[in-house]
Coordinates of C-alpha atoms and ligand atoms in Angstrom, one line a residue:
M1 CA -16.5 -17.7 -16.7
A2 CA -14.0 -17.7 -14.1
V3 CA -13.1 -13.9 -12.9
P4 CA -9.5 -13.8 -11.2
L5 CA -9.3 -12.6 -7.9
F6 CA -6.0 -9.8 -10.1
D7 CA -4.4 -9.8 -13.4
N8 CA -1.8 -7.4 -13.9
R9 CA -1.2 -9.2 -17.0
A10 CA -3.4 -8.3 -19.6
A11 CA -2.3 -5.0 -18.4
L12 CA 1.2 -5.7 -19.7
E13 CA 1.5 -7.1 -22.7
P14 CA 1.5 -4.5 -24.2
L15 CA 4.3 -3.7 -22.8
L16 CA 6.8 -6.9 -23.0
P17 CA 9.1 -5.6 -26.0
R18 CA 9.4 -2.6 -24.1
L19 CA 9.9 -4.1 -20.8
R20 CA 12.9 -6.2 -22.7
E21 CA 14.6 -3.6 -25.1
R22 CA 15.0 -1.7 -21.2
A23 CA 16.7 -4.6 -19.1
G24 CA 18.5 -5.2 -22.1
E25 CA 20.3 -1.6 -22.2
V26 CA 20.6 -1.6 -18.4
L27 CA 22.2 -5.4 -18.9
A28 CA 24.3 -3.6 -21.4
G29 CA 25.4 -0.2 -19.9
G30 CA 27.2 -2.3 -16.7
R31 CA 25.4 -0.1 -14.3
Y32 CA 23.4 -1.8 -11.7
I33 CA 23.5 -0.2 -8.5
L34 CA 22.3 3.6 -7.7
G35 CA 23.3 5.5 -11.6
P36 CA 20.7 7.1 -14.5
E37 CA 18.2 5.1 -15.0
V38 CA 17.0 5.5 -10.1
E39 CA 18.2 9.0 -10.6
A40 CA 15.9 10.0 -13.6
F41 CA 12.7 7.1 -11.8
E42 CA 12.9 8.8 -8.5
R43 CA 12.6 12.2 -10.2
E44 CA 9.7 11.8 -13.2
L45 CA 7.8 9.9 -9.8
A46 CA 8.1 12.8 -7.8
E47 CA 6.9 15.5 -10.6
Y48 CA 3.6 12.4 -11.2
V49 CA 3.2 12.3 -7.5
G50 CA 3.4 16.0 -7.1
V51 CA 6.3 15.6 -4.0
R52 CA 9.5 17.0 -3.8
H53 CA 11.5 14.2 -3.3
V54 CA 11.7 10.5 -4.0
V55 CA 14.7 8.0 -2.3
G56 CA 14.3 4.8 -4.6
V57 CA 14.4 1.5 -1.5
A58 CA 14.7 -1.6 -1.9
N59 CA 10.9 -2.9 -0.6
G60 CA 8.3 -1.5 0.9
T61 CA 8.9 -2.4 4.5
D62 CA 12.3 -0.8 4.5
A63 CA 10.5 2.4 2.4
L64 CA 9.0 2.9 6.5
T65 CA 11.6 2.2 8.2
I66 CA 13.9 3.9 6.3
A67 CA 10.8 7.0 6.5
L68 CA 10.4 7.1 9.9
R69 CA 14.1 6.2 10.8
A70 CA 14.8 9.9 9.2
L71 CA 10.9 11.9 10.8
G72 CA 13.0 11.6 14.2
V73 CA 11.7 8.3 15.4
R74 CA 14.6 6.4 18.3
P75 CA 14.2 4.7 20.6
G76 CA 12.1 5.1 23.2
D77 CA 9.4 6.1 20.8
E78 CA 5.9 5.3 20.1
V79 CA 4.8 5.1 16.8
V80 CA 1.1 5.0 16.0
V81 CA 0.4 1.8 13.1
P82 CA -3.3 0.3 12.7
S83 CA -3.7 -2.9 13.0
F84 CA -5.9 -4.3 10.1
T85 CA -3.3 -3.2 7.7
F86 CA -0.4 -5.9 6.2
Y87 CA 1.8 -7.3 9.4
A88 CA 5.0 -5.1 7.6
T89 CA 3.4 -1.7 8.4
A90 CA 3.9 -2.7 12.1
E91 CA 6.8 -4.9 11.6
A92 CA 8.3 -1.7 10.1
V93 CA 8.6 0.0 13.4
P94 CA 10.8 -2.1 16.0
P95 CA 13.8 -2.0 14.2
T96 CA 13.8 1.7 14.9
G97 CA 14.5 1.1 18.6
A98 CA 10.4 2.1 18.9
R99 CA 7.5 0.3 19.8
P100 CA 4.5 0.1 17.5
V101 CA 0.4 0.8 19.9
F102 CA -2.2 0.1 17.6
C103 CA -5.1 1.7 16.7
D104 CA -8.4 1.3 15.6
V105 CA -10.2 1.4 11.7
D106 CA -13.1 2.2 10.3
P107 CA -14.8 -0.6 10.0
D108 CA -16.2 1.3 6.5
T109 CA -12.9 2.9 4.6
F110 CA -10.7 -0.1 6.4
C111 CA -8.8 3.5 7.6
V112 CA -7.4 4.9 10.5
T113 CA -9.8 8.5 11.7
P114 CA -8.5 11.0 13.6
G115 CA -10.6 9.3 16.5
T116 CA -8.4 6.5 16.6
V117 CA -5.7 7.8 16.5
R118 CA -6.4 9.7 19.1
A119 CA -7.1 7.0 21.6
A120 CA -4.2 5.9 21.2
L121 CA -1.7 9.3 21.1
T122 CA 0.5 9.2 24.4
A123 CA 3.3 11.3 25.9
R124 CA 5.0 9.6 23.5
T125 CA 4.2 8.9 20.3
R126 CA 6.5 10.8 17.9
A127 CA 4.6 9.8 14.7
V128 CA 1.5 7.9 13.5
V129 CA 1.4 5.6 10.4
A130 CA -1.0 6.2 8.6
V131 CA -2.2 3.6 5.5
D132 CA -4.6 4.0 3.0
L133 CA -5.3 0.9 2.5
F134 CA -6.8 -1.5 0.2
G135 CA -6.2 1.8 -2.4
N136 CA -8.3 4.9 -0.3
V137 CA -6.4 7.1 1.2
A138 CA -6.9 8.0 4.5
P139 CA -7.5 11.0 6.3
T140 CA -4.3 12.4 6.4
P141 CA -4.8 15.7 6.6
E142 CA -7.2 15.6 9.6
I143 CA -5.1 13.4 11.5
E144 CA -2.1 15.7 11.1
E145 CA -4.6 18.7 13.7
L146 CA -3.8 16.0 16.0
G147 CA -0.7 17.2 16.1
V148 CA 1.2 14.1 15.4
P149 CA 3.5 14.1 12.0
V150 CA 1.6 11.1 9.9
L151 CA 3.8 8.6 7.7
V152 CA 1.7 6.8 5.1
D153 CA 1.7 4.0 4.4
S154 CA 1.1 3.7 0.4
A155 CA 1.3 0.6 -0.9
Q156 CA -1.8 -0.1 -1.9
A157 CA -2.6 3.6 -3.1
A158 CA 0.0 4.0 -6.4
G159 CA -3.0 6.1 -8.2
S160 CA -5.8 7.0 -6.1
T161 CA -6.2 10.5 -5.7
R162 CA -8.1 12.9 -2.0
D163 CA -9.5 16.0 -2.8
G164 CA -6.9 16.7 -6.5
A165 CA -3.9 15.6 -4.1
R166 CA -2.1 12.1 -5.3
A167 CA -1.4 9.6 -2.9
G168 CA 1.6 9.3 -2.2
S169 CA 2.3 13.4 -0.8
L170 CA 0.1 13.0 2.2
G171 CA 1.6 13.3 5.1
A172 CA 5.1 14.4 6.1
A173 CA 6.5 11.3 4.1
A174 CA 4.4 8.9 1.9
T175 CA 6.2 5.1 0.6
L176 CA 5.4 3.4 -1.6
S177 CA 5.8 -0.8 -2.6
F178 CA 6.5 -2.1 -6.1
F179 CA 5.8 -5.6 -5.0
P180 CA 4.2 -7.3 -8.6
S181 CA 0.8 -7.1 -7.3
K182 CA 1.0 -3.6 -6.7
N183 CA -0.6 -0.8 -8.6
L184 CA 2.4 -0.3 -9.9
P185 CA 3.8 -3.4 -10.3
G186 CA 7.6 -3.8 -10.4
F187 CA 9.3 -7.2 -11.4
G188 CA 10.9 -8.1 -8.3
D189 CA 11.4 -5.8 -4.8
G190 CA 11.4 -2.4 -5.0
G191 CA 9.9 0.9 -2.9
A192 CA 10.1 4.5 -1.7
V193 CA 10.4 6.7 0.2
L194 CA 8.4 10.0 -0.8
T195 CA 8.4 13.3 0.6
D196 CA 8.9 17.6 -0.3
D197 CA 11.9 18.0 3.6
D198 CA 14.4 18.4 1.6
A199 CA 15.5 17.5 5.2
L200 CA 14.0 13.9 5.9
A201 CA 15.1 12.8 2.3
E202 CA 18.4 13.5 2.2
R203 CA 18.4 11.4 5.8
A204 CA 17.0 8.7 3.8
R205 CA 19.3 7.9 1.1
T206 CA 22.1 8.3 3.6
L207 CA 20.6 5.4 5.5
R208 CA 19.6 4.0 2.1
F209 CA 23.5 3.3 1.7
H210 CA 25.1 2.3 4.7
G211 CA 24.3 6.0 6.8
S212 CA 27.1 7.0 4.7
R213 CA 27.2 10.8 2.3
D214 CA 30.2 9.3 0.6
K215 CA 31.2 6.4 0.8
V216 CA 34.1 7.6 3.5
T217 CA 32.6 8.5 6.5
Y218 CA 30.3 6.6 8.2
D219 CA 28.0 8.8 9.7
E220 CA 25.4 6.4 11.8
V221 CA 23.6 2.6 11.3
G222 CA 22.0 2.2 8.3
Y223 CA 21.0 0.0 5.7
N224 CA 21.5 -1.7 2.5
S225 CA 18.0 -0.6 0.3
R226 CA 19.0 0.9 -2.4
L227 CA 16.2 -0.4 -5.9
D228 CA 18.2 -1.6 -8.7
E229 CA 18.9 0.0 -11.7
L230 CA 16.7 -2.8 -13.4
Q231 CA 13.3 -2.9 -12.0
A232 CA 13.9 1.2 -11.8
A233 CA 14.2 1.4 -16.1
L234 CA 11.4 -1.3 -15.8
L235 CA 9.2 1.1 -13.6
R236 CA 10.5 3.6 -16.0
V237 CA 8.3 2.1 -18.3
L238 CA 5.4 1.3 -16.3
L239 CA 4.3 5.0 -14.9
P240 CA 3.1 6.9 -17.7
E241 CA 0.4 4.0 -17.5
L242 CA -0.2 4.2 -14.2
D243 CA -3.2 7.1 -14.2
S244 CA -5.2 4.6 -16.7
W245 CA -4.9 1.3 -14.9
A246 CA -5.8 3.0 -12.3
D247 CA -9.2 4.6 -13.9
G248 CA -10.0 0.5 -15.3
R249 CA -10.2 0.0 -11.0
R250 CA -11.9 3.3 -10.3
A251 CA -14.4 1.6 -13.6
A252 CA -14.2 -1.6 -12.1
G253 CA -15.9 -0.6 -8.9
R254 CA -18.4 1.0 -10.1
H255 CA -19.2 -2.3 -12.6
Y256 CA -19.8 -4.0 -9.0
L257 CA -21.9 -1.6 -8.2
E258 CA -23.9 -1.2 -11.3
A259 CA -24.4 -4.7 -11.4
G260 CA -26.1 -4.4 -7.4
L261 CA -22.5 -5.6 -5.6
G262 CA -24.1 -2.8 -2.7
E263 CA -27.8 -4.8 -2.3
L264 CA -26.4 -8.2 -1.6
V265 CA -23.2 -7.2 1.0
K266 CA -21.6 -4.4 2.4
P267 CA -19.2 -2.9 -1.0
P268 CA -16.0 -0.6 0.5
T269 CA -16.0 2.9 1.2
P270 CA -14.1 5.6 0.0
V271 CA -12.8 8.0 3.1
E272 CA -14.7 11.0 2.0
G273 CA -13.1 13.2 -1.3
A274 CA -11.1 10.1 -2.0
D275 CA -11.2 8.7 -5.1
P276 CA -9.4 4.9 -4.8
A277 CA -8.0 3.3 -7.7
W278 CA -8.6 0.3 -5.8
H279 CA -5.7 -2.1 -4.8
L280 CA -8.1 -4.5 -4.1
Y281 CA -11.5 -4.5 -3.8
V282 CA -12.6 -5.3 -0.8
I283 CA -16.4 -6.4 0.2
R284 CA -17.4 -7.4 4.6
H285 CA -20.8 -9.6 5.3
P286 CA -21.2 -11.8 8.2
L287 CA -21.3 -15.2 7.0
V288 CA -18.1 -14.6 4.4
D289 CA -16.6 -17.8 5.7
R290 CA -19.3 -19.3 3.4
L291 CA -19.3 -17.1 1.3
G292 CA -15.6 -16.9 -0.1
P293 CA -15.5 -21.3 -0.4
A294 CA -19.2 -20.7 -2.9
L295 CA -17.6 -18.1 -5.3
E296 CA -14.4 -20.7 -5.6
R297 CA -16.5 -23.0 -6.9
V298 CA -17.8 -21.5 -9.6
G299 CA -14.4 -20.1 -10.2
I300 CA -14.7 -16.5 -8.6
G301 CA -11.2 -15.5 -7.0
Q302 CA -11.9 -14.3 -3.7
R303 CA -9.1 -13.8 -0.3
A304 CA -8.8 -12.6 3.2
Y305 CA -6.1 -10.9 3.4
Y306 CA -6.3 -10.1 7.7
R307 CA -8.4 -12.9 9.4
T308 CA -6.2 -12.4 12.2
P309 CA -4.9 -8.7 12.8
V310 CA -1.9 -7.8 13.8
H311 CA -2.2 -7.3 17.6
R312 CA -2.7 -10.9 17.6
Q313 CA 0.2 -12.2 15.9
P314 CA 3.1 -13.8 17.4
A315 CA 5.0 -11.5 16.8
M316 CA 3.0 -8.6 18.1
R317 CA 2.6 -10.5 21.2
D318 CA 5.3 -8.3 23.4
F319 CA 2.4 -4.9 22.1
A320 CA -0.8 -6.6 22.4
P321 CA -3.2 -3.4 23.0
D322 CA -4.5 -3.4 26.8
R323 CA -7.8 -1.7 24.4
E324 CA -10.4 -3.7 23.0
L325 CA -10.2 -2.6 18.8
P326 CA -13.5 -3.4 17.7
G327 CA -13.7 -1.2 14.2
T328 CA -10.3 -4.1 13.0
E329 CA -11.8 -7.5 15.1
E330 CA -15.1 -6.4 12.7
A331 CA -13.3 -6.1 9.9
A332 CA -10.9 -8.5 9.9
R333 CA -13.8 -11.3 10.6
T334 CA -16.9 -9.6 7.7
H335 CA -14.1 -8.9 5.0
L336 CA -13.2 -10.8 1.8
A337 CA -11.7 -9.0 -0.9
I338 CA -13.0 -10.3 -4.9
P339 CA -11.9 -9.3 -8.4
M340 CA -10.1 -6.5 -8.7
S341 CA -7.7 -5.3 -12.4
P342 CA -7.3 -2.4 -14.3
R343 CA -9.1 -4.4 -17.3
L344 CA -12.5 -5.8 -14.9
D345 CA -14.9 -4.6 -17.5
R346 CA -19.2 -4.5 -17.0
L347 CA -19.3 -9.1 -18.1
N348 CA -16.5 -9.7 -15.0
A349 CA -19.0 -7.5 -12.9
I350 CA -22.1 -9.4 -13.9
E351 CA -20.3 -12.8 -13.4
V352 CA -18.8 -11.9 -10.1
V353 CA -22.2 -9.8 -8.7
S354 CA -24.6 -13.3 -10.1
A355 CA -22.4 -15.9 -7.8
I356 CA -22.3 -13.8 -4.7
R357 CA -26.5 -14.0 -5.2
E358 CA -26.8 -17.9 -5.9
A359 CA -23.8 -18.1 -3.0
R360 CA -26.1 -16.1 -0.2
D361 CA -29.5 -17.8 -1.7
Ligands
PLP1 C1 -0.1 -2.0 3.4 C2 1.4 -2.1 3.3 N1 2.0 -2.2 3.8 C3 3.9 -2.4 3.7 C4 4.0 -3.2 2.6 C5 5.1 -3.5 2.3 O1 5.7 -3.9 0.2 P1 6.9 -5.3 0.3 O2 6.0 -5.9 0.1 O3 8.2 -3.7 -0.6 O4 8.0 -4.9 1.7 C6 2.6 -3.9 1.8 C7 2.9 -4.5 1.1 O5 2.6 -5.8 0.9 C8 1.3 -3.3 1.5 O6 0.6 -3.9 1.5

């Protein structure tokens, strides 16, 4: 039995008639940019996550840049970011005029820790970006105790919780992405800035619209970065499903452990107190380069996402750290994503674990 790396389609299938209907209504309504659908989605998402404000923007990368600027990040500042993450986390920093300073991660959780962040702080640090990688939930309150504002990149963690708080509600602000493969998937690009801070939200709202509050006066150089009405209308159909999809992802993780995955490879470790809605289920094994192709040959989806960590990407050469990042190198060398979907069941998990057992023997 083939098991794909991810499959949102099965979960979306029953919603297609309602999605078509809502799309038709938006087309007929003739309002496509910053209208009632975006307003309603922002309100509904804020209520779901438990924050005062949501600002819908064009994608998760813009959400990070806008949130950093709204936090007060300026040219000459430093922003601490992990190197084991999707490239966009770091790419969002230079457009603010600040410099990304790479810190290490714990290779078991794939997240930054107070210790790895502390090692990267300097007098110029203006903010830290903690990433809820693969759906895990970074230890944001503990990092905030270091005394620096934390922006949480929750692009991969919609539906995850930690100690009862939802991903997106932690830190000075957080960001989400609605890229089609994400836990809350859109039908194109989309993103959001989430915060309890009234002033930060107001500045993010201004920045997403060319730095203007009223389309008459332009207070600062901003962006054209809005969530579309069409995307917002479709996301409103999906948001009520997020918790059941998140539970499906948690159950899939349990099926793997019950099938004996932990005896063969290192499964992902939730951060203490976290209940991850796994976006990607990422294992570690020293011989992962042999394991990956062996799984592929028997129809089991697999992929190494970040074999080259961000600090060693050509575009980041000016920001390469002079410190070693051993946790990052270890995670980069040994990680492998195996299938994860809201509907991955016990039989799928047994199939994947058997294939791993055979590939290893
Ligand atoms: C961790 C992380 N940060 C940022 C982004 C950027 O989001 P987007 O693709 O919506 O710009 C993504 C996803 O693509 C991501 O996985």
